[in-house]
Short mmCIF file of N, CA and C in Angstrom, two decimals:
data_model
loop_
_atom_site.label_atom_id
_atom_site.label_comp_id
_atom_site.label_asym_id
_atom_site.label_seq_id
_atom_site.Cartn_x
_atom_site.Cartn_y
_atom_site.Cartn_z
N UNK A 8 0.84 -1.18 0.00
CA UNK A 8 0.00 0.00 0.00
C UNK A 8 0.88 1.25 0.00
N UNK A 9 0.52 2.42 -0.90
CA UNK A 9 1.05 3.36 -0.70
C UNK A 9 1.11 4.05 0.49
N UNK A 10 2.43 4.38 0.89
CA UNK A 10 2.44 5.69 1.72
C UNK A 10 1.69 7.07 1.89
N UNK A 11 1.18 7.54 2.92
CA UNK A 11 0.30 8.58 3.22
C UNK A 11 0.46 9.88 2.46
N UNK A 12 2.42 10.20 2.94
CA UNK A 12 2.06 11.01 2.44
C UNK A 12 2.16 11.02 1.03
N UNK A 13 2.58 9.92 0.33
CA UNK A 13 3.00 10.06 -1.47
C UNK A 13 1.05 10.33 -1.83
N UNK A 14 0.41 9.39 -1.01
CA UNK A 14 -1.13 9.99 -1.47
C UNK A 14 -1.24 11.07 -1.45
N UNK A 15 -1.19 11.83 0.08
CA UNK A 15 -1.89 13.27 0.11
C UNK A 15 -0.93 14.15 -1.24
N UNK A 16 0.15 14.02 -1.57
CA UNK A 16 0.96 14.60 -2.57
C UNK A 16 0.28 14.47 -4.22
N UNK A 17 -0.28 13.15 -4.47
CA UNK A 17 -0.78 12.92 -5.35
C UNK A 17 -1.75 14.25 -5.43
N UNK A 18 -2.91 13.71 -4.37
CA UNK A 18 -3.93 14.61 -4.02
C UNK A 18 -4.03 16.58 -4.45
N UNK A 19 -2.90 16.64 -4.16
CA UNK A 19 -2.23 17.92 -4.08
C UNK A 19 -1.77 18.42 -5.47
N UNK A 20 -1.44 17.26 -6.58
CA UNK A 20 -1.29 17.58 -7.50
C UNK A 20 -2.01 16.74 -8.44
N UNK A 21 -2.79 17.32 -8.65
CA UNK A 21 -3.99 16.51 -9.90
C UNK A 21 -2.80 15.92 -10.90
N UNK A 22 -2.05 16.80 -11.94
CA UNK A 22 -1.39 16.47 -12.88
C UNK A 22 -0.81 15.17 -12.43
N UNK A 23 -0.07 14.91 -11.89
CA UNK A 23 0.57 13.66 -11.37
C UNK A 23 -0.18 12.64 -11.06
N UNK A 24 -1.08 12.71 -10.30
CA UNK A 24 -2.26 11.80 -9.91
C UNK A 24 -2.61 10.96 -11.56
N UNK A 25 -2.95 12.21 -12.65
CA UNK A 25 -3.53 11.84 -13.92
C UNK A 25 -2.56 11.16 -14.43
N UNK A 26 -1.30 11.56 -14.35
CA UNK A 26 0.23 10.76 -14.79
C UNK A 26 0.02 9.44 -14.14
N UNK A 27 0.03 8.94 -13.34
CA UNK A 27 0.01 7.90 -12.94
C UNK A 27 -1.07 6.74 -12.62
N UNK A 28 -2.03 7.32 -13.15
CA UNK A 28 -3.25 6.58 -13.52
C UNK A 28 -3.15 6.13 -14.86
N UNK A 29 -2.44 6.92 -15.77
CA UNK A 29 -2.12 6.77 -16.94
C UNK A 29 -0.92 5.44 -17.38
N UNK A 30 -0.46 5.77 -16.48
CA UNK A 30 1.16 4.84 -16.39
C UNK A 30 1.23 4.19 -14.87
N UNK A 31 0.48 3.14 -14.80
CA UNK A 31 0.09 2.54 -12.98
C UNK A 31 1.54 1.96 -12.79
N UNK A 32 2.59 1.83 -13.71
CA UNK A 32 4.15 1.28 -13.48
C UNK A 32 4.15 2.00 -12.16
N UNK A 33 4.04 3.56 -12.52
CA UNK A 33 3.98 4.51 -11.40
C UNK A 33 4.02 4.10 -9.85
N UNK A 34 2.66 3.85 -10.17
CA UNK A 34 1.85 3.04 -8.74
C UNK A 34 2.71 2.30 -7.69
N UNK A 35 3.50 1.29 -8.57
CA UNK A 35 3.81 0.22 -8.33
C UNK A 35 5.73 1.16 -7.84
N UNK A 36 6.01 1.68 -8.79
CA UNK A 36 7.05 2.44 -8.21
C UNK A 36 7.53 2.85 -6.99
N UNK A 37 6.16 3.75 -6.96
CA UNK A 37 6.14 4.83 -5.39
C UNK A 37 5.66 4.16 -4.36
N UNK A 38 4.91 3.03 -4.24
CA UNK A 38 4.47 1.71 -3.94
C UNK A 38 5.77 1.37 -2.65
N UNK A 39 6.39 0.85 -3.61
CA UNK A 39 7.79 0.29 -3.47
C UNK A 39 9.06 1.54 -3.01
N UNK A 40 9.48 2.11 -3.21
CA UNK A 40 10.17 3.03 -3.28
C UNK A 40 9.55 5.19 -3.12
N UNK A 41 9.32 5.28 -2.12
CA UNK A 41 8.45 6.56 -2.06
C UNK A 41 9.40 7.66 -2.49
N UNK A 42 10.55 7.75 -2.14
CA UNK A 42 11.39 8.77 -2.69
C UNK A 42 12.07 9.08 -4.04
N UNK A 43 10.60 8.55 -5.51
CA UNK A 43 10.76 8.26 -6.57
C UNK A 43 9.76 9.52 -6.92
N UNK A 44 9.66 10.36 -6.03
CA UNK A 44 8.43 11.64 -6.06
C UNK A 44 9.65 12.29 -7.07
N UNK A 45 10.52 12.57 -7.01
CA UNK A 45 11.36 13.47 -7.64
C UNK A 45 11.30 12.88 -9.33
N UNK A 46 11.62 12.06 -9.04
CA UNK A 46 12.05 11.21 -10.78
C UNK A 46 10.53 11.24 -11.54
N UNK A 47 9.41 11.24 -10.54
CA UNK A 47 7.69 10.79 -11.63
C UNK A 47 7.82 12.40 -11.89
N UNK A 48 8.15 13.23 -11.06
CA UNK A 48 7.84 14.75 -11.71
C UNK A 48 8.33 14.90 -13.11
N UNK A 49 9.88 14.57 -12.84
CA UNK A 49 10.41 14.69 -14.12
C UNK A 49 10.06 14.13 -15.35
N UNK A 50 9.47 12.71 -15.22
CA UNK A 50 9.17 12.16 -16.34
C UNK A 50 7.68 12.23 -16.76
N UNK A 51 6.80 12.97 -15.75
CA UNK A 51 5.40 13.39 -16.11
C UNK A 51 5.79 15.19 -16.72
N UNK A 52 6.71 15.94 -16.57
CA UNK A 52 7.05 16.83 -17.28
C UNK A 52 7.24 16.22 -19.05
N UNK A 53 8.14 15.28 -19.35
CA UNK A 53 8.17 14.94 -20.36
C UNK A 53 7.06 14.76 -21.04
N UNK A 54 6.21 13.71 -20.35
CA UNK A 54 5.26 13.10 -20.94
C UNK A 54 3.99 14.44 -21.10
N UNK A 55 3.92 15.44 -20.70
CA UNK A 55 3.11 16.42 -20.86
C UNK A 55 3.77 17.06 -21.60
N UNK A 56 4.73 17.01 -21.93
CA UNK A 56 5.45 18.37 -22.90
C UNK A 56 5.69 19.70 -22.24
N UNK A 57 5.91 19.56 -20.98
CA UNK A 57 6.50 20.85 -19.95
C UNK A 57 7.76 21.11 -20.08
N UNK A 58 8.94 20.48 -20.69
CA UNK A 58 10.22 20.43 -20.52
C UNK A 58 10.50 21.78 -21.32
N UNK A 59 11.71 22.62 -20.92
CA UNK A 59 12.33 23.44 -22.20
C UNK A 59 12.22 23.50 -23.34
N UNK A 60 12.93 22.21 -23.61
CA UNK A 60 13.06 21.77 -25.09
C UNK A 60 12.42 21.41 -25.62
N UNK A 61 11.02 20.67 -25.24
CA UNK A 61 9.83 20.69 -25.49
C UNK A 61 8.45 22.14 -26.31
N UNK A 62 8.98 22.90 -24.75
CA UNK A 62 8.24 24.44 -25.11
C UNK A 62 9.35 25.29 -26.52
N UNK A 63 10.22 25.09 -26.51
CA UNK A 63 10.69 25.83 -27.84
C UNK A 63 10.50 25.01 -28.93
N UNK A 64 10.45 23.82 -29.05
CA UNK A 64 9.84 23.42 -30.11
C UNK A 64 8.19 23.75 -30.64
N UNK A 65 7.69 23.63 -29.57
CA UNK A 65 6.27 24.57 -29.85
C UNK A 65 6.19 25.51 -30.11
N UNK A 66 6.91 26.70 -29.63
CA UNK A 66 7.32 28.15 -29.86
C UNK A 66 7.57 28.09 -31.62
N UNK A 67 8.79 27.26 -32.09
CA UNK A 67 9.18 27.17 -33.08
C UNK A 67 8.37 27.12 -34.36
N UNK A 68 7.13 25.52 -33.66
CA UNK A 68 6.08 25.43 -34.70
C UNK A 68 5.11 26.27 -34.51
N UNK A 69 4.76 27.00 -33.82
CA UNK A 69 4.05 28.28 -34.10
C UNK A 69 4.35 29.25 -34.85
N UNK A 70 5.36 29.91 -34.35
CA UNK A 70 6.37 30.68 -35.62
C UNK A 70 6.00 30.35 -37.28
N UNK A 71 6.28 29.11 -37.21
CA UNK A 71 6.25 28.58 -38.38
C UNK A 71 5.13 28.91 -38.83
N UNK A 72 4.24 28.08 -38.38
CA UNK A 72 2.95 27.78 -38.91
C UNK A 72 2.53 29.88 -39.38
N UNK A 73 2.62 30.72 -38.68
CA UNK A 73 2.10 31.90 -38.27
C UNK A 73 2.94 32.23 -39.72
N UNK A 74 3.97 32.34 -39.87
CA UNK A 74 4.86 32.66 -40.99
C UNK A 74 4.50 32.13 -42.47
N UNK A 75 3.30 31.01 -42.19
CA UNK A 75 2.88 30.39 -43.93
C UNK A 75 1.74 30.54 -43.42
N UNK A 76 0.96 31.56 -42.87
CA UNK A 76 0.03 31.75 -42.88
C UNK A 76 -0.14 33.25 -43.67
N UNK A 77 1.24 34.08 -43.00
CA UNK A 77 1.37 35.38 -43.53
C UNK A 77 1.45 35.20 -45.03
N UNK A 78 2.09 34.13 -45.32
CA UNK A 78 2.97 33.97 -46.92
C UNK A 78 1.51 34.00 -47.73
N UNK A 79 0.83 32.95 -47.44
CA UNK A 79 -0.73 32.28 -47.93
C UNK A 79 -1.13 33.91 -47.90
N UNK A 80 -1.56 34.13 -47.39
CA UNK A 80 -2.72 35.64 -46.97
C UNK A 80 -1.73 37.13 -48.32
N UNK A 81 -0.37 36.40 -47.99
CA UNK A 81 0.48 37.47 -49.18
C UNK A 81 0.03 36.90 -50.67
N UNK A 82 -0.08 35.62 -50.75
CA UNK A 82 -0.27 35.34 -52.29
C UNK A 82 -1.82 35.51 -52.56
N UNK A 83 -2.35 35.16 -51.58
CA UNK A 83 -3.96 35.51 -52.08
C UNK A 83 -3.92 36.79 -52.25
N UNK A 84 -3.57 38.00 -51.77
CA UNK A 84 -3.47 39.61 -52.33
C UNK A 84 -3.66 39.58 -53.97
N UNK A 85 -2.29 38.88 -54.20
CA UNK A 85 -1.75 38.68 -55.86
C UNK A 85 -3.05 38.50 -56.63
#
């Protein structure tokens, strides 16, 4: 059975809770090992697309996309 407080923590953070309902490995992780709170953050950052390198790639394809939108809207003028 999980530890109290890795529940009330869950509790505390919906996102994670949803991470690990998603991926019950999780479960079985923090289960076993409670001081794995650090490592599920990190890898529920990934898996949401919260990371840096993540957000500038989005940044990037926005740009983009916004930039052949201008182009499109320039040739329809023509």
């Amino acid at each position: 059975m999980m530890q109290t407080s890795v529940q009330q923590f869950l509790q505390q953070n919906p996102r994670l809770a949803h991470f690990v309902r998603f991926n019950p490995i999780w479960y079985r992780y923090l289960t076993r090992d409670p001081t794995r709170v650090a490592e599920l953050e990190k890898v529920s950052k990934s898996f949401y697309g919260k990371t840096w390198p993540q957000k500038a790639d989005k940044i990037k394809h926005h740009m983009q996309m916004t930039a052949m939108l201008v182009q499109f809207a320039d040739m329809m003028k023509d």
